[in-house]
XYZ file of N, CA and C in Angstrom:
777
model
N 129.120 132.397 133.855
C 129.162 130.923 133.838
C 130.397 130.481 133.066
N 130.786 129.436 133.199
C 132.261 129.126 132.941
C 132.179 127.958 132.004
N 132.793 128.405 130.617
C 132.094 127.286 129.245
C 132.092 125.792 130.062
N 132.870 124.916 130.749
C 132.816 123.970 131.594
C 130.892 124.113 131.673
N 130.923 124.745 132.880
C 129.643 124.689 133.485
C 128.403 125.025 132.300
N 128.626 125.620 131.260
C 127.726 126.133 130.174
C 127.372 124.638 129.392
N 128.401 123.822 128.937
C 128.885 123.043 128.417
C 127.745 121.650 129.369
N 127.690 121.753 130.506
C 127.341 120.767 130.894
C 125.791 121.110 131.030
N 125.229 122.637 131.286
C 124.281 123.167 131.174
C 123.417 122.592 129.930
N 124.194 122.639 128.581
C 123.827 122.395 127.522
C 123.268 121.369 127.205
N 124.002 120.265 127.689
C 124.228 118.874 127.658
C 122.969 118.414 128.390
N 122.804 118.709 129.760
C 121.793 118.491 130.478
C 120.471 118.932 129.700
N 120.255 119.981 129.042
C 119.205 119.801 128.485
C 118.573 119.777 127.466
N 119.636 119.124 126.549
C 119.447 117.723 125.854
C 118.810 116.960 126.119
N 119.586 116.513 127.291
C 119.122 115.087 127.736
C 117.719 115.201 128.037
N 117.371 116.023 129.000
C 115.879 116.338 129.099
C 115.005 116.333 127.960
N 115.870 116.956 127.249
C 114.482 117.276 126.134
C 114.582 115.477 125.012
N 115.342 115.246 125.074
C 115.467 113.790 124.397
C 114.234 112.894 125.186
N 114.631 112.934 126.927
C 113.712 112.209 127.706
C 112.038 112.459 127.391
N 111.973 113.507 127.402
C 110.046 114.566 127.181
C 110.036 113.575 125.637
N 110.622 114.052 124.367
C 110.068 113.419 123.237
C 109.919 111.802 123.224
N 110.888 111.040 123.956
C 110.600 109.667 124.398
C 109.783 109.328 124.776
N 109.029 110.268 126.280
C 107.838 109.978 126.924
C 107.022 110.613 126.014
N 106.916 111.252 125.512
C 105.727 111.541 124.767
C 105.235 110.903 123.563
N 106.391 110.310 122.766
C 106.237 108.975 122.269
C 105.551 107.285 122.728
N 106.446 107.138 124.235
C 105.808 106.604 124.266
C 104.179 106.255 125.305
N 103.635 107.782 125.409
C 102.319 107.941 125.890
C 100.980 107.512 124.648
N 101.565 107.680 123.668
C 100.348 107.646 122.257
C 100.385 106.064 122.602
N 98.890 105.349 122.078
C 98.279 104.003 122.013
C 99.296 103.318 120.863
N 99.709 104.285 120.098
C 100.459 103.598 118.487
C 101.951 103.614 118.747
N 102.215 103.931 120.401
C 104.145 104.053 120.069
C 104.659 102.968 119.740
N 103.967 101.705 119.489
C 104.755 100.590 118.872
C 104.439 100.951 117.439
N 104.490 101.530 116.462
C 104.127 101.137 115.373
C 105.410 101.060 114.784
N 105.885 100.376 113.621
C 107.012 101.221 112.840
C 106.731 101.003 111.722
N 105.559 100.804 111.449
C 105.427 101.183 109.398
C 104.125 101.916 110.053
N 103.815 103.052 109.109
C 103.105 103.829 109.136
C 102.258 104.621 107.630
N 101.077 104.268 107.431
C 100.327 104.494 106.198
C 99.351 105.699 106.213
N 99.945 106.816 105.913
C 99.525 108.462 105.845
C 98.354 108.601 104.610
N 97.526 109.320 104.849
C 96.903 110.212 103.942
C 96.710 111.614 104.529
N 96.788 111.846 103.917
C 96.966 113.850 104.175
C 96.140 114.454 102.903
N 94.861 115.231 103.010
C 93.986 115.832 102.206
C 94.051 117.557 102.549
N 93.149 117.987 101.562
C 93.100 119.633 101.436
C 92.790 120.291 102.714
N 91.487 119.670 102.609
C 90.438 119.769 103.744
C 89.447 118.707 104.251
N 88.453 119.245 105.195
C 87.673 118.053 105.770
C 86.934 117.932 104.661
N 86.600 118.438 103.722
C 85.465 118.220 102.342
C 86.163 117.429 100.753
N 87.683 117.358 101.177
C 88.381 117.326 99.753
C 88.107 115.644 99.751
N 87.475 115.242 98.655
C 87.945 113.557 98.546
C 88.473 112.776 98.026
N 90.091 113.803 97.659
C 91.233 113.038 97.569
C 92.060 113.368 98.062
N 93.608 112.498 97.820
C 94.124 112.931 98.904
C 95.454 112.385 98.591
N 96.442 112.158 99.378
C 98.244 112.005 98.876
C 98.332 110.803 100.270
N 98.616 110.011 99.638
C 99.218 108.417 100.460
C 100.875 108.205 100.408
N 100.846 108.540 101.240
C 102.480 108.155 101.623
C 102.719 107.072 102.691
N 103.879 106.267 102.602
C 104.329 105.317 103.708
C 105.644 105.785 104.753
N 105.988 105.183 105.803
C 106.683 105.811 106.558
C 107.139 104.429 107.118
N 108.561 103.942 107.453
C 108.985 103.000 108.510
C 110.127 103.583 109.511
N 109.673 103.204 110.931
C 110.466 103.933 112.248
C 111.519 103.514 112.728
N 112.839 103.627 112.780
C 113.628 102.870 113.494
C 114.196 104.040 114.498
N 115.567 103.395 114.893
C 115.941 104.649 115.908
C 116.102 105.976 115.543
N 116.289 106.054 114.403
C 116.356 107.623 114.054
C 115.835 108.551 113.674
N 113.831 107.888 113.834
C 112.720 108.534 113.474
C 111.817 107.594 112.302
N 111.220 108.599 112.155
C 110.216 108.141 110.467
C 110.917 108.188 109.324
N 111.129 107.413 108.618
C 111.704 107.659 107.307
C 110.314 107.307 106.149
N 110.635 108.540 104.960
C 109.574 107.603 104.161
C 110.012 106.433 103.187
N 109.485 105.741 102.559
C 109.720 104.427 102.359
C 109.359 104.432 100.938
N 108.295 104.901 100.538
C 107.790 105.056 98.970
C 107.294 106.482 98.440
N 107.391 106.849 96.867
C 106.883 108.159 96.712
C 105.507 108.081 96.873
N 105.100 109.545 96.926
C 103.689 109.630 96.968
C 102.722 109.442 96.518
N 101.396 109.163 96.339
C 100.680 108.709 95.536
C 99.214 109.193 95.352
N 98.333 109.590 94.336
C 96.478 110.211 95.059
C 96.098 108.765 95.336
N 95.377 109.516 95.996
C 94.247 107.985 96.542
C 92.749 109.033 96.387
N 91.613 108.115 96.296
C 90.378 108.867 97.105
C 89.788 108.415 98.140
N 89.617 109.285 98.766
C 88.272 109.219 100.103
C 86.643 109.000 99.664
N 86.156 109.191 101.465
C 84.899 109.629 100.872
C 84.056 110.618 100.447
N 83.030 110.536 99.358
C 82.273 111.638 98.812
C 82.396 113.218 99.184
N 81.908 112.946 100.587
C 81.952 114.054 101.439
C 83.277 114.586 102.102
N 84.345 113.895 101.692
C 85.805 114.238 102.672
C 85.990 112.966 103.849
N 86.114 113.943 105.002
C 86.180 113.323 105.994
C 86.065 114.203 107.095
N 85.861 112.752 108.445
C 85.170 113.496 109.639
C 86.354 112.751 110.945
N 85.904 113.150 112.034
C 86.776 112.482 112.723
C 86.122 110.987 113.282
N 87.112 109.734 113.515
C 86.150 108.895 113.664
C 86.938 107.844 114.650
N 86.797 107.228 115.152
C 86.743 106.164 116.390
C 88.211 105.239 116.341
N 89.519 105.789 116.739
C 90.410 105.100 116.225
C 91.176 105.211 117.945
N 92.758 104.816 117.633
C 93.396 104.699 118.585
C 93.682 106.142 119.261
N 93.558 107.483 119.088
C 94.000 108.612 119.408
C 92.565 109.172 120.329
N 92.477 110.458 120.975
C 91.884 111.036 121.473
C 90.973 111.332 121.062
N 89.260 111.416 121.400
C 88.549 112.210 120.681
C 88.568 113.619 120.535
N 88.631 113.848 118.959
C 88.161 115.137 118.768
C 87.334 115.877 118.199
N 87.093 117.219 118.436
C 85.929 117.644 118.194
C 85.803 119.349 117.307
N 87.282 118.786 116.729
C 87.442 120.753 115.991
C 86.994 120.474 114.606
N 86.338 119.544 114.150
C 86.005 119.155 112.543
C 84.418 117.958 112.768
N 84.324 118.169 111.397
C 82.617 117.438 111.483
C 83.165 115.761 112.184
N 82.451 115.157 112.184
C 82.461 113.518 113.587
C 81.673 112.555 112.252
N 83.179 111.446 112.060
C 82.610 109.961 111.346
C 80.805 109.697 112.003
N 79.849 109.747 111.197
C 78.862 108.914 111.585
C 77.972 108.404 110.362
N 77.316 107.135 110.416
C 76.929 106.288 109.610
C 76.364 106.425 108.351
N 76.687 106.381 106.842
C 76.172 107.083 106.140
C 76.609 108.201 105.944
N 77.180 108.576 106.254
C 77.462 109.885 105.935
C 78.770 110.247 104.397
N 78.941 109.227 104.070
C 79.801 109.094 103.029
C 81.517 110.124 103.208
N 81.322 109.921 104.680
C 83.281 110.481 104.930
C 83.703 109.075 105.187
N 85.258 109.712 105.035
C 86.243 108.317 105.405
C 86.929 109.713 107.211
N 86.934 108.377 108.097
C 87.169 108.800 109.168
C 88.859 109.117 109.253
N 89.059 110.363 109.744
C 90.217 111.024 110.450
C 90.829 110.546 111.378
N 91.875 110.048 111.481
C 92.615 109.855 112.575
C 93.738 108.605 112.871
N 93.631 107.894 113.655
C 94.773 106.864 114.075
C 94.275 105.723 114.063
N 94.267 104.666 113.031
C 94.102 103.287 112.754
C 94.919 102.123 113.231
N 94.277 101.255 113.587
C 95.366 99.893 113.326
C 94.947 99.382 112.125
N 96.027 98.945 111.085
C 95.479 98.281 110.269
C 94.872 96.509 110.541
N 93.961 95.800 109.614
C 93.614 94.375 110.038
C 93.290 93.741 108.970
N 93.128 92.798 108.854
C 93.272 91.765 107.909
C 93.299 92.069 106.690
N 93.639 91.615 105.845
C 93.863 91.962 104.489
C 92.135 90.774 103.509
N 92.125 91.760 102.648
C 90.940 90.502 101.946
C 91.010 90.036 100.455
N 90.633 89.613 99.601
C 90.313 89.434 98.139
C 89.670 88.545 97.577
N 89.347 88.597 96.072
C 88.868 87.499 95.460
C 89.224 86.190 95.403
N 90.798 86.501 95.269
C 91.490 85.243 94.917
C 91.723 84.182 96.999
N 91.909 83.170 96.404
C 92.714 82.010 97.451
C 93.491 82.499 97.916
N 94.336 83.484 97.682
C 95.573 83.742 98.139
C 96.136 85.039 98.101
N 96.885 85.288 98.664
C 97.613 87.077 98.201
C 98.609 87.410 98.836
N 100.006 88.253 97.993
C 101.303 88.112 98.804
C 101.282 89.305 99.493
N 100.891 88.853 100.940
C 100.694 89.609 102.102
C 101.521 88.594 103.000
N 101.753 89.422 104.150
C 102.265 88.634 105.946
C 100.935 89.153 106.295
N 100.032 89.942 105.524
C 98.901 90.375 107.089
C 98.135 89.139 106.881
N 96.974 88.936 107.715
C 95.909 87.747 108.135
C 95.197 88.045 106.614
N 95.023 87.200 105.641
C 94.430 87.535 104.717
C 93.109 86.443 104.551
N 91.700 86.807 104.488
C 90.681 86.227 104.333
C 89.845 86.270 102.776
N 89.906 85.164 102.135
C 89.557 84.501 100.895
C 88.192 84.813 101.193
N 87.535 85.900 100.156
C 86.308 86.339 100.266
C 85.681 85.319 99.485
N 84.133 84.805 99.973
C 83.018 83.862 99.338
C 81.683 84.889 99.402
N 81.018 84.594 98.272
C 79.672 84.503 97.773
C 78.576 85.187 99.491
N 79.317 84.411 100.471
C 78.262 84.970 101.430
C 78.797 85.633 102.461
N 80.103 86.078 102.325
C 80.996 86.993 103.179
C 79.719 88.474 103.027
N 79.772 89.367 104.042
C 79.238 90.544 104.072
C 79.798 91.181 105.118
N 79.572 92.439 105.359
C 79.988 93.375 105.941
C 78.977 93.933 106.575
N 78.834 94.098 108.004
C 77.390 94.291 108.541
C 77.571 95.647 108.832
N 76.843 96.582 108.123
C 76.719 97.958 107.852
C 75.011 98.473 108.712
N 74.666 97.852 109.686
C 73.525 97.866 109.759
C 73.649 98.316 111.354
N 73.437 99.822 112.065
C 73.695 99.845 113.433
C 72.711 99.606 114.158
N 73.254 98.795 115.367
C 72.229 98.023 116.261
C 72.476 96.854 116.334
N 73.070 96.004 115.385
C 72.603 94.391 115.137
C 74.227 93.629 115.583
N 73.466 92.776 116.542
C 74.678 92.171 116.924
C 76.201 91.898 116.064
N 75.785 92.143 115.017
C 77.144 91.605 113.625
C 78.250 93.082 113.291
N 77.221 93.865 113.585
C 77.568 95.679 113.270
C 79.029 95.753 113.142
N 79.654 96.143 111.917
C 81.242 96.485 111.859
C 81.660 95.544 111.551
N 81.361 94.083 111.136
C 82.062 92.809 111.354
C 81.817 92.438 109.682
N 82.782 91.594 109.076
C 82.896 90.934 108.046
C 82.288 89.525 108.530
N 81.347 89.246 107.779
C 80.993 87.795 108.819
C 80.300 86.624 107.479
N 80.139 85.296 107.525
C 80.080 84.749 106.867
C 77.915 84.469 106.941
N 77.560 84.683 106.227
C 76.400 84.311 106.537
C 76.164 82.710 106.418
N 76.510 82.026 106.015
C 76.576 80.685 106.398
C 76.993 79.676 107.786
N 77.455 80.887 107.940
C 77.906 80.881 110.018
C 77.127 81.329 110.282
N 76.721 82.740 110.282
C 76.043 83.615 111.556
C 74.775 83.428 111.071
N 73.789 82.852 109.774
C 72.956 82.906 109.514
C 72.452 83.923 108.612
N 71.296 83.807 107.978
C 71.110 84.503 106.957
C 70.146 85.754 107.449
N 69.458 85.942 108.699
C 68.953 86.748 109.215
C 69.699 87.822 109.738
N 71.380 87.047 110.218
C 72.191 88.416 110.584
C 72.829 89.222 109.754
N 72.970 88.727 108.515
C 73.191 89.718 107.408
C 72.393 90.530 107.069
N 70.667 90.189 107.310
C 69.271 91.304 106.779
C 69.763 92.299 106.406
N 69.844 93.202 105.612
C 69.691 95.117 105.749
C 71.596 95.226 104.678
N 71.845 94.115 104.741
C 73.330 94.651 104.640
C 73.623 95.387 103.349
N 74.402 96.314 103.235
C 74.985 96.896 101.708
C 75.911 96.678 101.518
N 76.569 95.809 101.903
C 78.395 95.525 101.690
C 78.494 93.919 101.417
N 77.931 93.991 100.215
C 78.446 92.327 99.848
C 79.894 92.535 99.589
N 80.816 91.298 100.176
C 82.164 91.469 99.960
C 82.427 90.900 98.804
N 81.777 90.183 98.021
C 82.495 89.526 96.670
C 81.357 90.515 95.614
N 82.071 91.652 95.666
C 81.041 92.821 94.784
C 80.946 92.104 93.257
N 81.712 91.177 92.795
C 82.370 90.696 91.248
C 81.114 89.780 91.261
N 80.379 89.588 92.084
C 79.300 88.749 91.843
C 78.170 89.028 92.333
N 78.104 90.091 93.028
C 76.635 91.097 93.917
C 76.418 92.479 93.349
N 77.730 92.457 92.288
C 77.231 93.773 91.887
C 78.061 94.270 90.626
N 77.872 93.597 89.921
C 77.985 93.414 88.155
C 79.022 93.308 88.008
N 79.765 92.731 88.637
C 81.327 92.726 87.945
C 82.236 93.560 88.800
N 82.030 94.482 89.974
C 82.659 95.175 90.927
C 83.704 94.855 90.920
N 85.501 95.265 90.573
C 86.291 94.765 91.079
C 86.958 95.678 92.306
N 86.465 96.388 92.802
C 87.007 97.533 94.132
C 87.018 96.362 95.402
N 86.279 95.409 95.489
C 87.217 94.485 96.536
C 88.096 93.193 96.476
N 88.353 93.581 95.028
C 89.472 91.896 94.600
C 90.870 92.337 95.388
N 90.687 93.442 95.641
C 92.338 93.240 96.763
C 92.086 94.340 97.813
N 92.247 94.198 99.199
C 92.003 95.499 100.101
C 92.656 95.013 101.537
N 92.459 96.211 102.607
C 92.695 95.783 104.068
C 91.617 96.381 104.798
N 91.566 95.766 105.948
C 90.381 96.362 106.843
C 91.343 97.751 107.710
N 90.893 98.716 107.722
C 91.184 99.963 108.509
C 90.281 99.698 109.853
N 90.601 99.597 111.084
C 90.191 99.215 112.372
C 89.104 100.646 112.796
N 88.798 100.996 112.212
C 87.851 102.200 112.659
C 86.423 101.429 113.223
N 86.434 102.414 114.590
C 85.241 101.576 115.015
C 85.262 100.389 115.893
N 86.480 99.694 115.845
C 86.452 98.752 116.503
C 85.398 98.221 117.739
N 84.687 99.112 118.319
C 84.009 98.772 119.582
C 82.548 98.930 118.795
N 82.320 98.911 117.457
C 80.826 99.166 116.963
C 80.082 100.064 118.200
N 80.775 101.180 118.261
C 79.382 101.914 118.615
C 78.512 102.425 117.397
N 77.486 102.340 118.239
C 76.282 102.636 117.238
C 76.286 103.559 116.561
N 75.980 103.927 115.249
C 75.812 104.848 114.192
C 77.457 105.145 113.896
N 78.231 104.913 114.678
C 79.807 105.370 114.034
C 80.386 105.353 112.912
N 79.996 104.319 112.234
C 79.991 104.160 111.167
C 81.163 102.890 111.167
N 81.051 102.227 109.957
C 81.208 100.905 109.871
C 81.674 100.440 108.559
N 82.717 99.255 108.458
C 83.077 98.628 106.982
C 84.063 99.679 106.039
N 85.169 100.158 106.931
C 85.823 100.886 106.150
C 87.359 100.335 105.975
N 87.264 100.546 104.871
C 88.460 99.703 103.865
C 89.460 100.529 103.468
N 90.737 100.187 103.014
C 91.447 100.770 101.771
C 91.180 99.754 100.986
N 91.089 99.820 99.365
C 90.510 99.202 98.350
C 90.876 99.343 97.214
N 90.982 99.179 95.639
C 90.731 99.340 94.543
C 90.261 100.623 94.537
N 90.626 101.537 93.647
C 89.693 102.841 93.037
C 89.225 102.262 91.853
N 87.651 102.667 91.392
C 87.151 102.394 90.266
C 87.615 103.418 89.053
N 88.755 104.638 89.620
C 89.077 105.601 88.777
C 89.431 106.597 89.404
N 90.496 107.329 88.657
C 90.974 108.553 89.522
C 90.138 109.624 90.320
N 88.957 109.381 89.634
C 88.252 110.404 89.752
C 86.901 109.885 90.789
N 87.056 108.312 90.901
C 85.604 107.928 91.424
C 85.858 108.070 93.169
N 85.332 108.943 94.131
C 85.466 109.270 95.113
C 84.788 107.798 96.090
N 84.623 107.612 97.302
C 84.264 106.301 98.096
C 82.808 106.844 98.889
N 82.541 105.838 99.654
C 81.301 105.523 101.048
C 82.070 105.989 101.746
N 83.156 106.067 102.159
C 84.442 106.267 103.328
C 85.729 105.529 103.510
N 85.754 104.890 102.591
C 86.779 103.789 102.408
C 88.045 104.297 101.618
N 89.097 104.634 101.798
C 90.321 104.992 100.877
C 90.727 104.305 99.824
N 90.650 104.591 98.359
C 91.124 103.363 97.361
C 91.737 104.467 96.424
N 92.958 103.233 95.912
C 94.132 103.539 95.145
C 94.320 102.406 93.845
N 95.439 102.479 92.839
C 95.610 101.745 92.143
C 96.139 100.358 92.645
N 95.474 99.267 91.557
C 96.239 98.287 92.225
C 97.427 97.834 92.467
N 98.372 98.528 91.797
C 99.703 98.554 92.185
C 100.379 99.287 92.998
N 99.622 100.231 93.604
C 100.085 100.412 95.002
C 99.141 99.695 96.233
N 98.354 98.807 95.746
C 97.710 98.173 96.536
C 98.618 97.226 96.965
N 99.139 96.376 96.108
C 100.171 95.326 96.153
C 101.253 95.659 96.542
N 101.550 96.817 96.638
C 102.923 97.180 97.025
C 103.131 97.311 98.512
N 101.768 97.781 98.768
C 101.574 97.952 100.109
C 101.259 96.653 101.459
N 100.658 95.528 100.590
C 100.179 94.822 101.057
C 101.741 93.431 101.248
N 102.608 94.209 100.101
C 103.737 93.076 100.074
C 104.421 93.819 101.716
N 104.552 95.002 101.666
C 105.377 95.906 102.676
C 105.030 95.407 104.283
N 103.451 95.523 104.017
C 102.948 95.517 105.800
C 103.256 94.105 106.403
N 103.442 94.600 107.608
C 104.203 92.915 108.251
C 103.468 93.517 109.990
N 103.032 91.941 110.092
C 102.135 92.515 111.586
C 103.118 92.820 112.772
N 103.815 92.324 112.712
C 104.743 91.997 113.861
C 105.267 93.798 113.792
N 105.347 94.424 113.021
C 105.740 96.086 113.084
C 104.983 96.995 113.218
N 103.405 96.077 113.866
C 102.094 97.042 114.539
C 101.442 98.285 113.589
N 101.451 98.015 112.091
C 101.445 99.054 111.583
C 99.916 100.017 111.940
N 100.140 101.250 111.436
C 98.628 101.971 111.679
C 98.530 102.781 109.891
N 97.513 102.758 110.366
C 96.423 103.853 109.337
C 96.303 105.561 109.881
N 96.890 106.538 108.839
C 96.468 107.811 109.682
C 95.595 108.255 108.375
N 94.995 109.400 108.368
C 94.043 109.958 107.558
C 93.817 111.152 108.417
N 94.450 112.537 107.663
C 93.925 114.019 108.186
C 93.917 114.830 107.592
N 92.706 115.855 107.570
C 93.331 117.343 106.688
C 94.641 117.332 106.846
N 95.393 118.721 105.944
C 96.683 118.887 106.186
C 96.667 119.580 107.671
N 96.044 120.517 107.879
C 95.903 121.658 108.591
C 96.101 121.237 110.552
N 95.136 119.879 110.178
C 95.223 118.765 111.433
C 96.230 118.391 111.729
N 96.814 117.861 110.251
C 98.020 117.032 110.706
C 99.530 118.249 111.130
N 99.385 119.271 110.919
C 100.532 120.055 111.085
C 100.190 120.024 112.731
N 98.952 120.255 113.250
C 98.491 120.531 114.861
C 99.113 119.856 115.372
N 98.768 117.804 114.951
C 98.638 117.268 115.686
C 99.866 116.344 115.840
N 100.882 116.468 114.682
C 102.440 115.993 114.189
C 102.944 115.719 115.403
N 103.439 116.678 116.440
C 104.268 116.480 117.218
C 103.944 116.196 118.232
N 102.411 115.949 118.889
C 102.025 115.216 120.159
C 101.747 113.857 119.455
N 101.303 113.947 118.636
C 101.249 112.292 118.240
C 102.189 111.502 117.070
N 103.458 112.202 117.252
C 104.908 112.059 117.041
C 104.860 110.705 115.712
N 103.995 111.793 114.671
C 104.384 111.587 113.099
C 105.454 112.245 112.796
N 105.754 111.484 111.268
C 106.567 111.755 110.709
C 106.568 113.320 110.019
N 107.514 114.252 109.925
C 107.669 115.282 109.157
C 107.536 115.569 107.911
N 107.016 116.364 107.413
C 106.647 115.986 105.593
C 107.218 117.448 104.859
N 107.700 117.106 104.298
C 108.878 117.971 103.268
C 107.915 119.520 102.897
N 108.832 119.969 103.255
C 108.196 121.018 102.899
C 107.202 121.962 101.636
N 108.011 120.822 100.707
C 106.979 120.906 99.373
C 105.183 120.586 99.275
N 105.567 119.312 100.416
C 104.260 118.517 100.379
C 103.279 119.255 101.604
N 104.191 119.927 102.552
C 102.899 120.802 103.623
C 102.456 121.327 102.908
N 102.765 122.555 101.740
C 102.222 123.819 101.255
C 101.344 123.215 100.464
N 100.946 122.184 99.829
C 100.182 121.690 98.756
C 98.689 121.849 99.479
């Protein structure tokens, strides 16, 4: 072959292979995203875990902030009802079960105590009768809903008062948070009302909900901007090395795989 012809050989499949990672980019439900909010844990049982951020432009994922622990839930985590494929090589998000679900999020509204909070996401001023319908079966299931709207019968059963600072001695784990879209279609028993949040302590593990300090709460909440489609990921490490390059995450330094 004649470097000419080698030369163009070469070139050509480039181009191909540029085209395949494009389409395969953009086959995933999340190829619009370009901020991207990682947790990466030990295992499916560990319930903590390393939060990193990521924003996409043309030249890939870049990360955006250092790393940080966060905790999960009690039990780890399972896989659970998000924008990606179901899978089935690790235990399955279901109700009660005190995991925080695995996989590909949209993030959604932002919440807190206060009137106000410096966010761009949709942020909702939690009241006295805000709840979280944790209850599967009931028309409200998965939903933050006002019981003064929907009535006081559709809250029955609930365990997720949202203004915990007044349902439950002083709680401050929801004076600042976002809703993680898990679940979105409330199927039944999937499990329901999962947050990133406040940690009550380095050490205090969740129901399934991810919480960190409040200053990376705020940091995060100043960062996210809707219009850049952001998502939520959450995986063992072991997952996320599998599942990196069909669902065309970001690369993580080699220090931070081996951990």
């Amino acid at each position: 072959m004649t470097v000419r012809r080698r030369t163009l050989a070469l070139l050509t499949f480039a181009i191909t292979l540029a085209g395949a990672a494009h389409a395969g980019a953009a086959t995933t439900p999340w190829h619009d995203a370009r901020q991207l909010v990682l947790v990466t844990t030990a295992g499916w049982n560990a319930n903590h875990g390393t939060l990193r951020t990521f924003a996409r432009d043309g030249d890939g994922w870049h990360e955006v902030r250092a790393a940080t622990p966060v905790t999960i839930g009690k039990n780890g985590a399972g896989w659970g009802l998000g924008l990606n494929a179901p899978q089935h090589d690790g235990p399955l998000k279901r109700e009660g079960d005190n995991r925080s679900p695995a996989g590909v999020f949209r993030i959604g509204e932002a919440f807190g105590y206060a009137a106000h909070a410096a966010t761009a996401l949709p942020y909702r001023a939690l009241t006295a009768t805000d709840y979280c319908m944790d209850v599967s079966g009931t028309a409200q299931y998965n939903r933050i809903v006002d019981a003064n709207v929907v009535g006081a019968d559709a809250v029955k059963g609930s365990t997720e008062p949202m203004r915990r600072d007044l349902h439950a001695n002083g709680d401050q784990r929801y004076r600042l948070g976002f809703v993680i879209e898990h679940n979105a279609q409330a199927a039944p028993q999937g499990g329901s009302c999962i947050f990133a949040h406040l940690w009550k302590s380095p050490s205090d593990a969740t129901a399934g909900c991810t919480a960190m300090t409040p200053a990376v709460m705020q940091s995060l909440l100043a960062w996210l901007k809707p219009q850049q489609h952001p998502v939520f990921v959450l995986l063992p490490q072991a997952e996320y090395e599998r599942l990196r390059a069909d669902w065309q995450l970001p690369v993580l330094a080699a220090t931070d795989a081996a951990r």
